[in-house]
GROMACS .gro file of C-alpha atoms in nm:
model
   92
    1MET     CA    1 -23.151  -8.077  -1.545
    2GLN     CA    2 -23.248  -8.390  -1.358
    3LEU     CA    3 -23.384  -8.702  -1.521
    4ARG     CA    4 -23.500  -9.033  -1.381
    5ILE     CA    5 -23.375  -9.350  -1.545
    6ALA     CA    6 -23.736  -9.464  -1.577
    7ASP     CA    7 -23.807  -9.155  -1.792
    8LEU     CA    8 -23.549  -9.271  -2.049
    9ARG     CA    9 -23.737  -9.594  -2.123
   10ASN     CA   10 -24.004  -9.421  -2.334
   11LYS     CA   11 -23.763  -9.216  -2.545
   12GLU     CA   12 -23.669  -9.309  -2.901
   13VAL     CA   13 -23.301  -9.296  -2.999
   14VAL     CA   14 -23.202  -9.145  -3.337
   15ASN     CA   15 -22.851  -9.131  -3.484
   16ILE     CA   16 -22.818  -8.789  -3.650
   17SER     CA   17 -22.521  -8.891  -3.866
   18ASP     CA   18 -22.735  -9.124  -4.081
   19GLY     CA   19 -23.092  -9.058  -3.959
   20GLN     CA   20 -23.134  -9.418  -3.838
   21LYS     CA   21 -23.399  -9.478  -3.571
   22LEU     CA   22 -23.251  -9.733  -3.333
   23GLY     CA   23 -23.552  -9.787  -3.106
   24ASN     CA   24 -23.642  -9.707  -2.747
   25VAL     CA   25 -23.411  -9.722  -2.447
   26GLU     CA   26 -23.443 -10.054  -2.265
   27ASP     CA   27 -23.177 -10.019  -1.996
   28VAL     CA   28 -22.896  -9.801  -1.863
   29LEU     CA   29 -22.540  -9.908  -1.778
   30VAL     CA   30 -22.409  -9.751  -1.455
   31GLU     CA   31 -22.053  -9.759  -1.325
   32THR     CA   32 -22.089  -9.905  -0.976
   33GLY     CA   33 -21.794  -9.728  -0.818
   34SER     CA   34 -21.891  -9.373  -0.908
   35GLY     CA   35 -22.261  -9.414  -0.988
   36ARG     CA   36 -22.199  -9.249  -1.327
   37VAL     CA   37 -22.418  -9.344  -1.624
   38VAL     CA   38 -22.188  -9.502  -1.884
   39ALA     CA   39 -22.423  -9.601  -2.168
   40LEU     CA   40 -22.778  -9.656  -2.285
   41VAL     CA   41 -22.898  -9.998  -2.403
   42VAL     CA   42 -23.139 -10.013  -2.697
   43PRO     CA   43 -23.260 -10.355  -2.816
   44GLY     CA   44 -23.158 -10.434  -3.173
   45PRO     CA   45 -23.400 -10.541  -3.443
   46CYS     CA   46 -23.528 -10.893  -3.381
   47ARG     CA   47 -23.556 -11.181  -3.623
   48VAL     CA   48 -23.841 -11.436  -3.651
   49LEU     CA   49 -24.115 -11.210  -3.513
   50GLY     CA   50 -23.887 -11.103  -3.230
   51LEU     CA   51 -23.956 -11.412  -3.026
   52LEU     CA   52 -23.695 -11.679  -3.090
   53PHE     CA   53 -23.370 -11.520  -3.197
   54PRO     CA   54 -23.316 -11.170  -3.060
   55SER     CA   55 -23.044 -10.975  -3.236
   56GLU     CA   56 -22.766 -10.777  -3.074
   57ASP     CA   57 -22.838 -10.480  -2.850
   58TYR     CA   58 -22.711 -10.132  -2.925
   59ILE     CA   59 -22.485 -10.003  -2.648
   60ILE     CA   60 -22.478  -9.624  -2.685
   61PRO     CA   61 -22.189  -9.455  -2.501
   62TRP     CA   62 -22.302  -9.161  -2.288
   63GLU     CA   63 -22.050  -8.938  -2.465
   64SER     CA   64 -22.236  -8.994  -2.795
   65ILE     CA   65 -22.557  -8.835  -2.665
   66LEU     CA   66 -22.611  -8.487  -2.806
   67ARG     CA   67 -22.952  -8.398  -2.669
   68ILE     CA   68 -23.227  -8.552  -2.459
   69GLY     CA   69 -23.569  -8.416  -2.546
   70ASP     CA   70 -23.921  -8.489  -2.427
   71ASP     CA   71 -23.971  -8.783  -2.665
   72LEU     CA   72 -23.637  -8.828  -2.839
   73ILE     CA   73 -23.267  -8.880  -2.769
   74LEU     CA   74 -23.030  -8.759  -3.041
   75ILE     CA   75 -22.694  -8.934  -3.068
   76ASP     CA   76 -22.399  -8.896  -3.303
   77LEU     CA   77 -22.221  -9.213  -3.413
   78HIS     CA   78 -22.019  -9.132  -3.724
   79ASP     CA   79 -21.911  -9.487  -3.804
   80GLY     CA   80 -22.257  -9.638  -3.762
   81CYS     CA   81 -22.395  -9.850  -3.485
   82ASP     CA   82 -22.192 -10.163  -3.548
   83ARG     CA   83 -21.921 -10.037  -3.313
   84CYS     CA   84 -22.169 -10.001  -3.029
   85ARG     CA   85 -22.333 -10.343  -3.053
   86LYS     CA   86 -22.300 -10.612  -2.791
   87PRO     CA   87 -22.441 -10.965  -2.809
   88ARG     CA   88 -22.758 -11.017  -2.611
   89LYS     CA   89 -22.769 -11.297  -2.356
   90PRO     CA   90 -22.918 -11.621  -2.495
   91LEU     CA   91 -23.277 -11.705  -2.406
   92PHE     CA   92 -23.202 -12.067  -2.316
   0.00000   0.00000   0.00000
């Protein structure tokens, strides 16, 4: 199966271990040396209408992906998503 990175942007990510909908893929992390996809980046829930103080992004390791469907990506993170979060860059 072949998939373009642009095709991932419209897919919603769901953690099957707790049923949590994390959101849609925003970006992909690629290892520059090998060109291998390392993780998916999903923006975290935003505070204050999502404009002023964005929350942390979810960094989903590629190994946690179980299935990529037409509209949905199923992942399995047993200990929740706190272990895959990374601070987002400040706006200012």
